[in-house]
Coordinates of C-alpha atoms in Angstrom, one line a residue:
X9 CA 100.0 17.0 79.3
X10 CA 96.4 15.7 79.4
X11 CA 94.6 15.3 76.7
X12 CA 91.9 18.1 78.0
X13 CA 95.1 20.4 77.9
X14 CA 96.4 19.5 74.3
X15 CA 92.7 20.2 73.0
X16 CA 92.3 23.1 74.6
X17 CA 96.0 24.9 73.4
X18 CA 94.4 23.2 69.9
X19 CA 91.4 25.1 69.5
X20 CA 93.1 28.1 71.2
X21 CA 95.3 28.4 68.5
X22 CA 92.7 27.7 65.5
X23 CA 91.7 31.0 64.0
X24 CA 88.7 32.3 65.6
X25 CA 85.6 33.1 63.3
X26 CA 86.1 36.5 62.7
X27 CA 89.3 36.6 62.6
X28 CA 89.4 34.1 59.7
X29 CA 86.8 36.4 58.2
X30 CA 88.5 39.6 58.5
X31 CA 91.7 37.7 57.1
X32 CA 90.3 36.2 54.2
X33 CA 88.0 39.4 53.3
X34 CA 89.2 41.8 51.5
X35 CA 88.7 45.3 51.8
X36 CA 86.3 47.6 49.7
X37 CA 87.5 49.5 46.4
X38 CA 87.1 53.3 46.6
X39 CA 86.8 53.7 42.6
X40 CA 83.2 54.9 43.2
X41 CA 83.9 57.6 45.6
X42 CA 87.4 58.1 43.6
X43 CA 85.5 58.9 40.4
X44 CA 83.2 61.3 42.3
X45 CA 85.6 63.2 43.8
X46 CA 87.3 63.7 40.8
X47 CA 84.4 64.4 38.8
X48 CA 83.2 67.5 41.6
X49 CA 86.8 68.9 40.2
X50 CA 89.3 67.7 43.3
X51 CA 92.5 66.2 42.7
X52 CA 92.7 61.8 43.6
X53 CA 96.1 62.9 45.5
X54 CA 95.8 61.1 49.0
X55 CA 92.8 59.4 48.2
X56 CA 92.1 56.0 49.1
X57 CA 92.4 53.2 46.4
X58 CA 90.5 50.7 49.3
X59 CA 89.0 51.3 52.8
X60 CA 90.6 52.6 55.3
X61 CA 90.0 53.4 59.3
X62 CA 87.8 56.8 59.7
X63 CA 88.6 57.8 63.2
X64 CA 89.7 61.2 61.4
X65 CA 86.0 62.0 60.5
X66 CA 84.1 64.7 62.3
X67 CA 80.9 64.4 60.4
X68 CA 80.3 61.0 58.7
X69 CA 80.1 57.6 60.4
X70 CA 83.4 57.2 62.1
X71 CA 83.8 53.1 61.0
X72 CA 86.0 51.8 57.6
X73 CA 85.2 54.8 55.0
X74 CA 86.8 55.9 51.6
X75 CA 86.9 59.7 52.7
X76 CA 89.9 61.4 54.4
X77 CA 89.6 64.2 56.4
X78 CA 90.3 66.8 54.0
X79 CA 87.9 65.1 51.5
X80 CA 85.5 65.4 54.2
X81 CA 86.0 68.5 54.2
X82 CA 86.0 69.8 50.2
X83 CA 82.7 67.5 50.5
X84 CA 81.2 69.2 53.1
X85 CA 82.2 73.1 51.6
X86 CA 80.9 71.7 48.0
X87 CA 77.4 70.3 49.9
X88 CA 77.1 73.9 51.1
X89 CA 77.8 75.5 47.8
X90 CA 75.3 73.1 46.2
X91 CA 72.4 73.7 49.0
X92 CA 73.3 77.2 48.4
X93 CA 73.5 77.5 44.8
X94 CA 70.3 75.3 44.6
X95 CA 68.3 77.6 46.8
X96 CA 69.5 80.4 44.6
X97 CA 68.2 78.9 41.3
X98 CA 65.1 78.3 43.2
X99 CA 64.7 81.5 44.1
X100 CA 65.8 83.3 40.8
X101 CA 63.3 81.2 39.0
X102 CA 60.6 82.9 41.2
X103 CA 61.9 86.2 41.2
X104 CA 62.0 86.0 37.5
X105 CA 58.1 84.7 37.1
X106 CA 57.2 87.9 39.6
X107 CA 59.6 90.1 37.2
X108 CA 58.0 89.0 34.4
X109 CA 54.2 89.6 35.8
X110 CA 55.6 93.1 36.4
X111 CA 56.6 93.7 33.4
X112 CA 53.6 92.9 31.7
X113 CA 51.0 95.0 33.7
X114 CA 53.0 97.6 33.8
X115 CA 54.1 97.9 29.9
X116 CA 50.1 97.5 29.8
X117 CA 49.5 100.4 32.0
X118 CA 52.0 102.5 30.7
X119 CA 50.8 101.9 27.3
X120 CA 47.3 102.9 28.5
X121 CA 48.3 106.3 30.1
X122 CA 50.1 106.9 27.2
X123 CA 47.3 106.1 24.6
X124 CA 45.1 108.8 26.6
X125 CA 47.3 111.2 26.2
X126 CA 48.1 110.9 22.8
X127 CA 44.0 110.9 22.5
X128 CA 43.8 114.4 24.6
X129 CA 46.8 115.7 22.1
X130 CA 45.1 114.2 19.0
X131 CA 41.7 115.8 19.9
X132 CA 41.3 118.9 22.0
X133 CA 43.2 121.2 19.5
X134 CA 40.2 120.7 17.0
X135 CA 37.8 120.2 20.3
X136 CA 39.1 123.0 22.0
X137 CA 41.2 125.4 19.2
X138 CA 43.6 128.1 21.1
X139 CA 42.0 127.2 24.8
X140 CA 44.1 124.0 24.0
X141 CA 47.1 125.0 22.5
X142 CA 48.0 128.4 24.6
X143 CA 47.7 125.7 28.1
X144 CA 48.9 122.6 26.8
X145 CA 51.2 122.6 29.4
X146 CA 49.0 122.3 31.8
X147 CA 47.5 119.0 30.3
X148 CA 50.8 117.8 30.1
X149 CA 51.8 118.6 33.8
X150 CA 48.8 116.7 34.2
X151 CA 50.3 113.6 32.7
X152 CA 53.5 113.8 33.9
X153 CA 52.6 114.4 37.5
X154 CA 50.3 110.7 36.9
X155 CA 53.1 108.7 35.7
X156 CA 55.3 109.9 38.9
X157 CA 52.1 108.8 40.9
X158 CA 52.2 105.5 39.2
X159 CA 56.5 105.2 39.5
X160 CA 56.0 105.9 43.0
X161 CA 56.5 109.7 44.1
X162 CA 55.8 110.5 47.0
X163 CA 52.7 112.7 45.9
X164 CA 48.9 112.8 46.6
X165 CA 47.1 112.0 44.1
X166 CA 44.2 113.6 44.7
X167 CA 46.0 116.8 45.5
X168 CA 47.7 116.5 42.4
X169 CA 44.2 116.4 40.7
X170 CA 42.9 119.3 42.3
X171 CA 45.5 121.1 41.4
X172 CA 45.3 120.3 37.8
X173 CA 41.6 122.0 38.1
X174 CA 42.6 124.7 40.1
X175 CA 44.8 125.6 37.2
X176 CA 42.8 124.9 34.8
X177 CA 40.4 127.1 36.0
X178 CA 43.2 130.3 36.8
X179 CA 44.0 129.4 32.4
X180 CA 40.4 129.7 31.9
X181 CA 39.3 132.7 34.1
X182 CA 41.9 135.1 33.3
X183 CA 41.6 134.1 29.4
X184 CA 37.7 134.5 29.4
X185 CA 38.4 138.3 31.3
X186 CA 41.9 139.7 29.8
X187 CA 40.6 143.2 30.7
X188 CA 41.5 142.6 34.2
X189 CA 44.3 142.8 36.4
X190 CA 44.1 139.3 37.7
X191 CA 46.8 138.7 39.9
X192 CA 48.0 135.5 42.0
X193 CA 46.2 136.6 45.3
X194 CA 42.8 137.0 43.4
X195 CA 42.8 134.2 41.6
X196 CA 43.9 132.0 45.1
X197 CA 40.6 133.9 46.0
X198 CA 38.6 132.2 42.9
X199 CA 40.4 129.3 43.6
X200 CA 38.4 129.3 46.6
X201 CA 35.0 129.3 45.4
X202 CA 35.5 126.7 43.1
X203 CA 34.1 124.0 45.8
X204 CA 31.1 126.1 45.7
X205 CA 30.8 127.7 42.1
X206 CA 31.8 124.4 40.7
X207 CA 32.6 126.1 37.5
X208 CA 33.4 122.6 35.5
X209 CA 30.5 120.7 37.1
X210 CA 30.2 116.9 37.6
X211 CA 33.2 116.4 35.7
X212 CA 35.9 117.1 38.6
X213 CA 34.1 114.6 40.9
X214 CA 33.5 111.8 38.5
X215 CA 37.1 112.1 37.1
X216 CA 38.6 111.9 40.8
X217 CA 37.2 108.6 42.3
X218 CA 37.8 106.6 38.8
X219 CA 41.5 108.0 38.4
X220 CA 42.8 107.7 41.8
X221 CA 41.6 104.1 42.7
X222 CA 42.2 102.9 39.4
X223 CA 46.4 104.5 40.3
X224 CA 45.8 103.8 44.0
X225 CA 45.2 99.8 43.0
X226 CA 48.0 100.1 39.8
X227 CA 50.7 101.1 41.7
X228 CA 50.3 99.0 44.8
X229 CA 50.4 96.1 42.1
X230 CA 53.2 96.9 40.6
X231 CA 55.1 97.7 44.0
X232 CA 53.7 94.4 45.8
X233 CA 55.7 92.9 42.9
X234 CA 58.7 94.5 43.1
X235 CA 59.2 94.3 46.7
X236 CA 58.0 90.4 46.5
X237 CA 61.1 90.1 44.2
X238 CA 63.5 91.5 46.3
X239 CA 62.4 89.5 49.3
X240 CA 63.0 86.5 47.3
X241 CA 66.6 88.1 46.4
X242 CA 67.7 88.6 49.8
X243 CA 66.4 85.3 51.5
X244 CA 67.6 83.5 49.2
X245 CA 70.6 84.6 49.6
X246 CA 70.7 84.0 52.9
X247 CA 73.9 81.8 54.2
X248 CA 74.0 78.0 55.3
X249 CA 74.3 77.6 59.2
X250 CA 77.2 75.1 60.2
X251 CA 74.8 73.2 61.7
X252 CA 72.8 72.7 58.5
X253 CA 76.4 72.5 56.9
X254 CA 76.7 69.1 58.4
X255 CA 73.4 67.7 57.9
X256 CA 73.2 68.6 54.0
X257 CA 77.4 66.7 53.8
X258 CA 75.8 63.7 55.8
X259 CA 73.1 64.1 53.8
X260 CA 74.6 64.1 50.2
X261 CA 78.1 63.1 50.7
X262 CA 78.3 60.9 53.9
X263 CA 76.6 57.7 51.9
X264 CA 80.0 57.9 49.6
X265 CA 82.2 58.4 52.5
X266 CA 80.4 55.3 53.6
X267 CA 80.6 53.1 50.5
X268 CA 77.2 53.3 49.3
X269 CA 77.3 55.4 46.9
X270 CA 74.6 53.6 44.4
X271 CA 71.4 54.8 46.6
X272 CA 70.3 58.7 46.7
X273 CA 69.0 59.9 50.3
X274 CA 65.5 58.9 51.5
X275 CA 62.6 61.5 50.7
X276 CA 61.6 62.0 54.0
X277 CA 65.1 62.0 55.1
X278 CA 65.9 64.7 52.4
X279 CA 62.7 67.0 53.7
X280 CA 63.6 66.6 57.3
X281 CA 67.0 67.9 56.8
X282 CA 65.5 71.0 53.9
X283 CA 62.8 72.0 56.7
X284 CA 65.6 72.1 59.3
X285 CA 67.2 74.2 57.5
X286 CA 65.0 75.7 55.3
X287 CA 63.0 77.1 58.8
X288 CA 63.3 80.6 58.7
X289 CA 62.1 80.9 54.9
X290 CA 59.1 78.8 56.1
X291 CA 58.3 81.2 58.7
X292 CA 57.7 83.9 55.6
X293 CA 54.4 81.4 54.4
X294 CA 51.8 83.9 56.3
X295 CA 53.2 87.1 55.2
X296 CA 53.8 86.0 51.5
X297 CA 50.5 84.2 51.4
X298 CA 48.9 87.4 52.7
X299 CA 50.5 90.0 50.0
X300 CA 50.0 87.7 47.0
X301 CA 46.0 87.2 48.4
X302 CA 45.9 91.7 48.8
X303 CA 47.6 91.3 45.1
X304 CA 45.4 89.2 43.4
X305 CA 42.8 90.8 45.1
X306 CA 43.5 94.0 42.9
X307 CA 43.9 92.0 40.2
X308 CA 41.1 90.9 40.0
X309 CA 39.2 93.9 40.3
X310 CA 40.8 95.3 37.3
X311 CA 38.5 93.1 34.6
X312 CA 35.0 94.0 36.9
X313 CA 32.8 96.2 34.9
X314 CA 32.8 99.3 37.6
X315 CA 37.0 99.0 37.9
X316 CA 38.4 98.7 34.3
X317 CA 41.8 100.1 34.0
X318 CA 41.3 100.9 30.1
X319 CA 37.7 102.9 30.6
X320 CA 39.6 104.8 33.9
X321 CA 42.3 105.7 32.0
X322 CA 41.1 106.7 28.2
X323 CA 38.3 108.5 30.0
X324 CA 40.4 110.9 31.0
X325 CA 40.5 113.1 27.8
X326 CA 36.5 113.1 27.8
X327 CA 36.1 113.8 31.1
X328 CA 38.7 116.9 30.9
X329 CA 36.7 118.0 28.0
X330 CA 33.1 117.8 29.8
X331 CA 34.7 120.2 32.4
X332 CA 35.7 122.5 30.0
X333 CA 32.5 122.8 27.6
X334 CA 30.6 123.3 31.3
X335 CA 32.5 126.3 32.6
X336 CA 32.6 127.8 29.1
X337 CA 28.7 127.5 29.4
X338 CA 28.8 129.5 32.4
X339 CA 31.6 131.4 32.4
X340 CA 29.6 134.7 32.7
X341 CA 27.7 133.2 35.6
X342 CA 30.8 132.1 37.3
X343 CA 32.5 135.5 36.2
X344 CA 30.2 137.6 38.2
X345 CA 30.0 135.1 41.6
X346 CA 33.5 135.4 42.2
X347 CA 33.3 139.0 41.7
X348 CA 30.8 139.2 44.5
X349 CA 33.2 137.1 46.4
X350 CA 36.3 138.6 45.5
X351 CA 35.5 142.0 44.9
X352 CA 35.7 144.2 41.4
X353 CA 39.1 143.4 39.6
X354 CA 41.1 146.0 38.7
X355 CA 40.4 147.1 35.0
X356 CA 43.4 146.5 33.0
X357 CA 42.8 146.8 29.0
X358 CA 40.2 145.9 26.4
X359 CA 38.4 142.6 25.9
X360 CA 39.8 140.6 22.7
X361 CA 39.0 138.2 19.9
X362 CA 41.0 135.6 22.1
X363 CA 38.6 136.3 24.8
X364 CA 35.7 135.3 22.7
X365 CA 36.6 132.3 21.9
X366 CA 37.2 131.2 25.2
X367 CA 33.8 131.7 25.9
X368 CA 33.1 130.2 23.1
X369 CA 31.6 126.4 23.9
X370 CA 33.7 123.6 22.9
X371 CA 33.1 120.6 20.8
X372 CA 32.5 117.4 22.8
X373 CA 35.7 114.8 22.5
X374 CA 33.9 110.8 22.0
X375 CA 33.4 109.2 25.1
X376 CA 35.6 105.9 24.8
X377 CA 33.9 102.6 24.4
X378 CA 35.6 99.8 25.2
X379 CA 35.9 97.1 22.6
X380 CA 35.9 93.5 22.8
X381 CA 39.8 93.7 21.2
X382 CA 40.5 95.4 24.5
X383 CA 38.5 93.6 26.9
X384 CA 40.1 90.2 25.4
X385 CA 43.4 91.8 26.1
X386 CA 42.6 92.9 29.9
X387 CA 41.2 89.4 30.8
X388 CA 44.0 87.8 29.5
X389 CA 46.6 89.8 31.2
X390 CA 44.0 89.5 35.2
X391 CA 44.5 85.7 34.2
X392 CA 48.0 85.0 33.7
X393 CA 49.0 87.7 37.0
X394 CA 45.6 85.3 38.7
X395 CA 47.4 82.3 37.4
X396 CA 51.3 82.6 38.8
X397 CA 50.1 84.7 41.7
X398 CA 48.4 81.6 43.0
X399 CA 50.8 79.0 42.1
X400 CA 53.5 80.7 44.2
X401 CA 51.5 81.4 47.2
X402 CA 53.4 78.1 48.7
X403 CA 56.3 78.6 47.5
X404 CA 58.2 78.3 51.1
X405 CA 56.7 75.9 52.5
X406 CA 56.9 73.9 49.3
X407 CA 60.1 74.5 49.0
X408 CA 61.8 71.6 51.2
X409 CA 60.3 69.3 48.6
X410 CA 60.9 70.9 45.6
X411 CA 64.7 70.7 47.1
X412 CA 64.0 67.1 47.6
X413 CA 63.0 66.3 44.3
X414 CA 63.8 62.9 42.2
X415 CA 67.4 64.1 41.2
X416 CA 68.0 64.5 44.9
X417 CA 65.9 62.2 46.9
X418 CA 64.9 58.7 46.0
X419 CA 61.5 57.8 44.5
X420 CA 58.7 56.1 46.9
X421 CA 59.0 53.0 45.4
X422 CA 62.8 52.9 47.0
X423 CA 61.7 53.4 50.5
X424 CA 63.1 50.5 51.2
X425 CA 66.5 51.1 50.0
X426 CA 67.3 54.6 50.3
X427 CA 70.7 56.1 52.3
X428 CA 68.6 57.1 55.7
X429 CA 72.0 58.6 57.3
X430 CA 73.4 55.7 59.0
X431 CA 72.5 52.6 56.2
X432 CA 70.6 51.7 53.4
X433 CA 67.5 51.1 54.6
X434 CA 63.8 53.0 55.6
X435 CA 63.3 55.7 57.2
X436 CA 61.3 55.4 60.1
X437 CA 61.1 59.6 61.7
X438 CA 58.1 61.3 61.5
X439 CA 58.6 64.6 59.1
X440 CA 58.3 68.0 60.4
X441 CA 56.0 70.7 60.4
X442 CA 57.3 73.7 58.7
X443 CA 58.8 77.1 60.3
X444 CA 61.3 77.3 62.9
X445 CA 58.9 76.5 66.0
X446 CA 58.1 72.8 64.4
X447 CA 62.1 71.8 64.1
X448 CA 62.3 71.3 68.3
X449 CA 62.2 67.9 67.6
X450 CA 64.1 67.6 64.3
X451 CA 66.1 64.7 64.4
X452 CA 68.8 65.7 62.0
X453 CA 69.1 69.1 62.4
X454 CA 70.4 71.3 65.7
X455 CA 68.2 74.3 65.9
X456 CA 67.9 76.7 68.5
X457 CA 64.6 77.9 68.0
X458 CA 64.6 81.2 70.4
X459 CA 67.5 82.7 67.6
X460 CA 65.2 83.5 64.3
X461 CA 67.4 84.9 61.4
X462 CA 67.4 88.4 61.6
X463 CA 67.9 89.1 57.9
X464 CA 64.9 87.0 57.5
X465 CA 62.5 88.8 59.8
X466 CA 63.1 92.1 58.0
X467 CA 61.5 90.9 55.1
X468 CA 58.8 89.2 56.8
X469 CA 58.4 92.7 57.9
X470 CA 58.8 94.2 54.6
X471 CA 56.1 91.7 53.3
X472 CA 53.7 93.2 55.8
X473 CA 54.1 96.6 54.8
X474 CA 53.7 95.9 51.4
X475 CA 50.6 94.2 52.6
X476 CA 48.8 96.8 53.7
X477 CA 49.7 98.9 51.2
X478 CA 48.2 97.1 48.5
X479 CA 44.9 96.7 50.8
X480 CA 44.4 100.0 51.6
X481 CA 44.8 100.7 47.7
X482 CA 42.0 98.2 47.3
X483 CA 39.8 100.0 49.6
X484 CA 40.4 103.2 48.1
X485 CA 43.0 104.4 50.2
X486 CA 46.1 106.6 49.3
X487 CA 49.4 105.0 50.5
X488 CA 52.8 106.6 50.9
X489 CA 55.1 104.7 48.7
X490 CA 58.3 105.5 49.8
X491 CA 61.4 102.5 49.6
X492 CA 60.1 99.8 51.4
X493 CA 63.5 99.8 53.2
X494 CA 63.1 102.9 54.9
X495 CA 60.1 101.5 57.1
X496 CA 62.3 99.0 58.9
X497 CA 66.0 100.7 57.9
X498 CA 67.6 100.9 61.5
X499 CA 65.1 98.8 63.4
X500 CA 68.1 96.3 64.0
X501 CA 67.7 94.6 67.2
X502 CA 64.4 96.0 67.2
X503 CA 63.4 93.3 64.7
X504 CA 63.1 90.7 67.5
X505 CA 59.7 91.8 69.2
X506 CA 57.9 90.2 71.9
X507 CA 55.6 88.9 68.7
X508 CA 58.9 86.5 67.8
X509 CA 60.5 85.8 71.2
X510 CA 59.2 82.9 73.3
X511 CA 58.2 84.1 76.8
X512 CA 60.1 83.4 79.5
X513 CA 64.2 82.8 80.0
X514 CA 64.5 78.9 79.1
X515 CA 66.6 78.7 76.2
X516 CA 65.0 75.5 73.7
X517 CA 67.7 73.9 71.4
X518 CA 66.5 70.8 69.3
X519 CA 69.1 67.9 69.6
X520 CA 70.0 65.4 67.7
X521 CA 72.1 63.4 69.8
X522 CA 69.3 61.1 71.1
X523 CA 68.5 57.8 69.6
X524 CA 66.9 58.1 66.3
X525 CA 64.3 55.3 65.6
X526 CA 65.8 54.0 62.2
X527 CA 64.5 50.6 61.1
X528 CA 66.8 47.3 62.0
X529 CA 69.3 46.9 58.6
X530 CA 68.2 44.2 56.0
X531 CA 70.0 40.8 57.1
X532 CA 72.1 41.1 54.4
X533 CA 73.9 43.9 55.8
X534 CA 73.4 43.6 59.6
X535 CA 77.3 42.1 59.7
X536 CA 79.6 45.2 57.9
X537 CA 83.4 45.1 57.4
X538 CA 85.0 45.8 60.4
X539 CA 82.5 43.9 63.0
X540 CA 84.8 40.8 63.4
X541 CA 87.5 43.0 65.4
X542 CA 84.2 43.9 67.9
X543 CA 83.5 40.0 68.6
X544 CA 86.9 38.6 68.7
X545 CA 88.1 40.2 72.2
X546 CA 85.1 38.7 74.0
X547 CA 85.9 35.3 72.5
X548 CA 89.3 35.0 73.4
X549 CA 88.4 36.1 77.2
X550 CA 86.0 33.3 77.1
X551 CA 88.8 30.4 76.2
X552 CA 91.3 32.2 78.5
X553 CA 88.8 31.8 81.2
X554 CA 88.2 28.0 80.4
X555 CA 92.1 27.5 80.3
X556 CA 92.4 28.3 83.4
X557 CA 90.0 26.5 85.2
X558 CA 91.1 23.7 83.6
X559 CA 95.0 23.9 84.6
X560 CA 93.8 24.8 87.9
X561 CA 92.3 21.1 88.0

């Protein structure tokens, strides 16, 4: 044999380089990934003490990885449990701040309403003696018909007021003339001239205005912030996608899988995967921001010096009062009109004592004058529901980064060293917009953008309701307060209107197949295990090839 031969079969049979390398390497412990799999609660049976192949994996990188594929898969049911739960918590936390700002203006309200009529019970049987006591039902019909207002009966307000007069007038009238036969039909007849008559003066019309927009603007509060809660319930309750399954597992769990389990997930990285997934909530942003701006609205109109809720409501007793010393006044002047109208009453017995003293004018009950104890209270109270009102008015567009925060995501300053779902390195993508429209071009999420969550576009629906409700209170505007539910209970596939469906038939799904720009890895880490078995085939072809031109010669 030549000696072009001999060296040749020599260096043929040396070891090529990454062969040596891959023989003389050893492979990678698994006792990080071991200790977090057992510490998420999962039992170390079947799990890898070093690297092995990961053909099996359907979701992380398929080269030399610690993760089986059932550990792929308790990691990928626990990372949807986690996004879950965390959204939950998120959500309660909210829910519990707008919970809280309803329970504060409403004990406040309630406490009001009940002060005034503990001041009517406290004063009118001196004011008013046996005019008082023999009707006191009617005052407290009155009170009782104001709190259903308030709890959200479906009663009109004003109605209910006029009613109140109507029958304080029927108590009055038939008290001041007990000789007559009054019966139901003539005093629906008296009833009728009241508008004209006006037996009890100013006092109906100035009572009306200050009562119902002051219960028009209290109730629409209280309701915007019940129904805001329950939206907040039910989206956040709303389930993970399995394509947002398997970005939040590549996301969290994938880096372990992969052996680099020292580095948390790039922030940018983190929000492009929470916005992805995290769409459909975004998409509420306009609705919310628009009922919190009617609520704070009303809110704030509650401290002005023409709106207070404390002078609307202990003026009540005072202005009831007012209307009762005036038609005493001219009860024999009002007495005689609606006889003229009405015609002669039947004569029934004798005057009496009782009737007297009907006629009889009234004491004046104190006007209340609200003091600076009061006014310190109110102010305080507009500011904290001001305060949290406004800090939540983002809350679903902020919340991809509160999701994404430091326990989650890496700090800036890592930027450089973060797990960008394929290494350790930057990340180079561009974040997205927020709502489902922006995520065409996601590049780690699969969205089909024409398919909005259903469940989700009910409550955007229920937010505008609610919205309009509490504006229309603000303007002065009776609502009809049924259950929020029952405005869009049975709408079903009626949810998707021409408003939320793109036009025309072509059906837009983001991908994320397509090359994702991530920045060239670190020198350092540019040659992983696994790479020598890629180089050696070409090698050896390459020597084969020189061998046999060689013997050929």
């Amino acid at each position: 044999m030549d000696v072009p031969a001999v060296l040749l079969l020599c260096f043929l049979w040396a070891p090529a380089p990454g062969l040596a390398e891959a023989a003389n390497s050893k492979a990678r412990s698994c006792m990080d990934v071991r200790q977090l799999y057992s510490g998420k609660g999962f039992s170390l049976a079947g799990v890898p003490q070093t690297e092995i192949s990961g053909e099996h994996l359907r979701i992380c990188t398929q080269g030399y990885t610690c993760c089986t594929s059932e550990m792929e898969e308790n990691l990928s049911n626990l990372s949807r449990r986690e996004f879950e739960g965390r959204v939950k918590e998120s959500g309660r936390a909210l829910q519990g701040s707008l919970n809280s700002l309803y329970r504060s203006f409403d004990s406040y309200f309630l406490e009001l309403l009940n002060s005034s009529q503990r001041s009517l019970q406290d004063s009118f049987p001196e004011a008013h003696g046996a005019l008082y006591t023999q009707n006191a039902r009617v005052f407290q019909d009155l009170y009782s018909e104001l709190r259903r207002y308030y709890r959200g009966a479906g009663i009109n307000l004003e109605e209910t007021l006029n009613e109140f007069w109507v029958r304080l007038m029927e108590r009055l009238f038939r008290a001041a003339n007990p000789q007559f036969a009054l019966g139901d039909d003539y005093l629906e007849c008296a009833a009728k001239q009241t508008e004209t008559l006006r037996p009890f003066g100013d006092a109906p019309r100035d009572l009306q205005p200050k009562a119902t927009r002051t219960f028009f603007a209290a109730r629409s509060l209280v309701q915007g912030l019940s129904i805001g809660g329950e939206v907040v319930r039910k989206v956040s309750q709303v389930p993970l996608s399995p394509e947002c399954n398997q970005a939040v597992m590549k996301l969290m769990y994938c880096p372990h899988c992969q052996g680099i389990s020292s580095v948390k997930p790039c922030a940018n990285y983190c929000k492009n995967v929470m916005k992805g997934c995290l769409a459909n909530q975004a998409d509420l942003h306009t609705e919310w921001q628009n009922l919190l701006d009617a609520m704070l609205q009303v809110t704030n109109r509650f401290s002005s010096n023409d709106f207070r809720v404390d002078v609307a409501l202990y003026s009540i007793p005072w202005q009831i009062s007012e209307g009762i010393i005036n038609m005493q006044e001219n009860m024999d002047a009002f007495t005689s009109k609606v006889f003229q109208a009405c015609g002669n009453p039947r004569v029934a017995g004798t005057g009496s004592t009782v009737a007297e003293e009907m006629r009889k004018r009234g004491s004046a009950v104190s006007e209340y004058k609200p003091s600076a104890t009061n006014r310190a209270r109110l102010e305080k109270l507009v500011s904290d529901v001001t305060t949290k009102l406004r800090e939540k008015q983002s809350y679903w567009v902020q919340l991809p980064g509160m999701l994404c925060g430091d326990k989650v995501a890496a700090p800036a300053t890592n930027e450089d060293r973060c797990w960008n779902g394929m290494s350790k390195s930057r990340y180079l993508p561009e974040v997205m917009g927020d709502g489902l429209a922006s995520q065409i071009n996601n590049p780690e999420v699969e969205i089909d953008i024409t398919k909005p969550d259903m469940a989700i576009r009910q409550q955007i629906m229920q937010l505008k309701i609610m919205t309009n409700r509490v504006r229309n209170a603000f303007n002065g505007n009776d609502v009809d307060f049924q259950d929020a539910s029952d405005d869009v209970s049975g709408s079903g596939s009626g949810m998707c209107t021409e408003e939320s469906r793109p036009h025309g038939g072509t059906r837009i799904i983001a991908k994320t197949d397509r090359p994702k720009p991530h920045a060239e890895l670190p020198d350092n880490e540019k040659v992983t295990t696994g790479t020598g078995s890629q180089i050696v085939p070409s090698i050896s072809l390459l020597f084969l090839s020189w061998a046999t031109l060689l013997f050929r010669r």
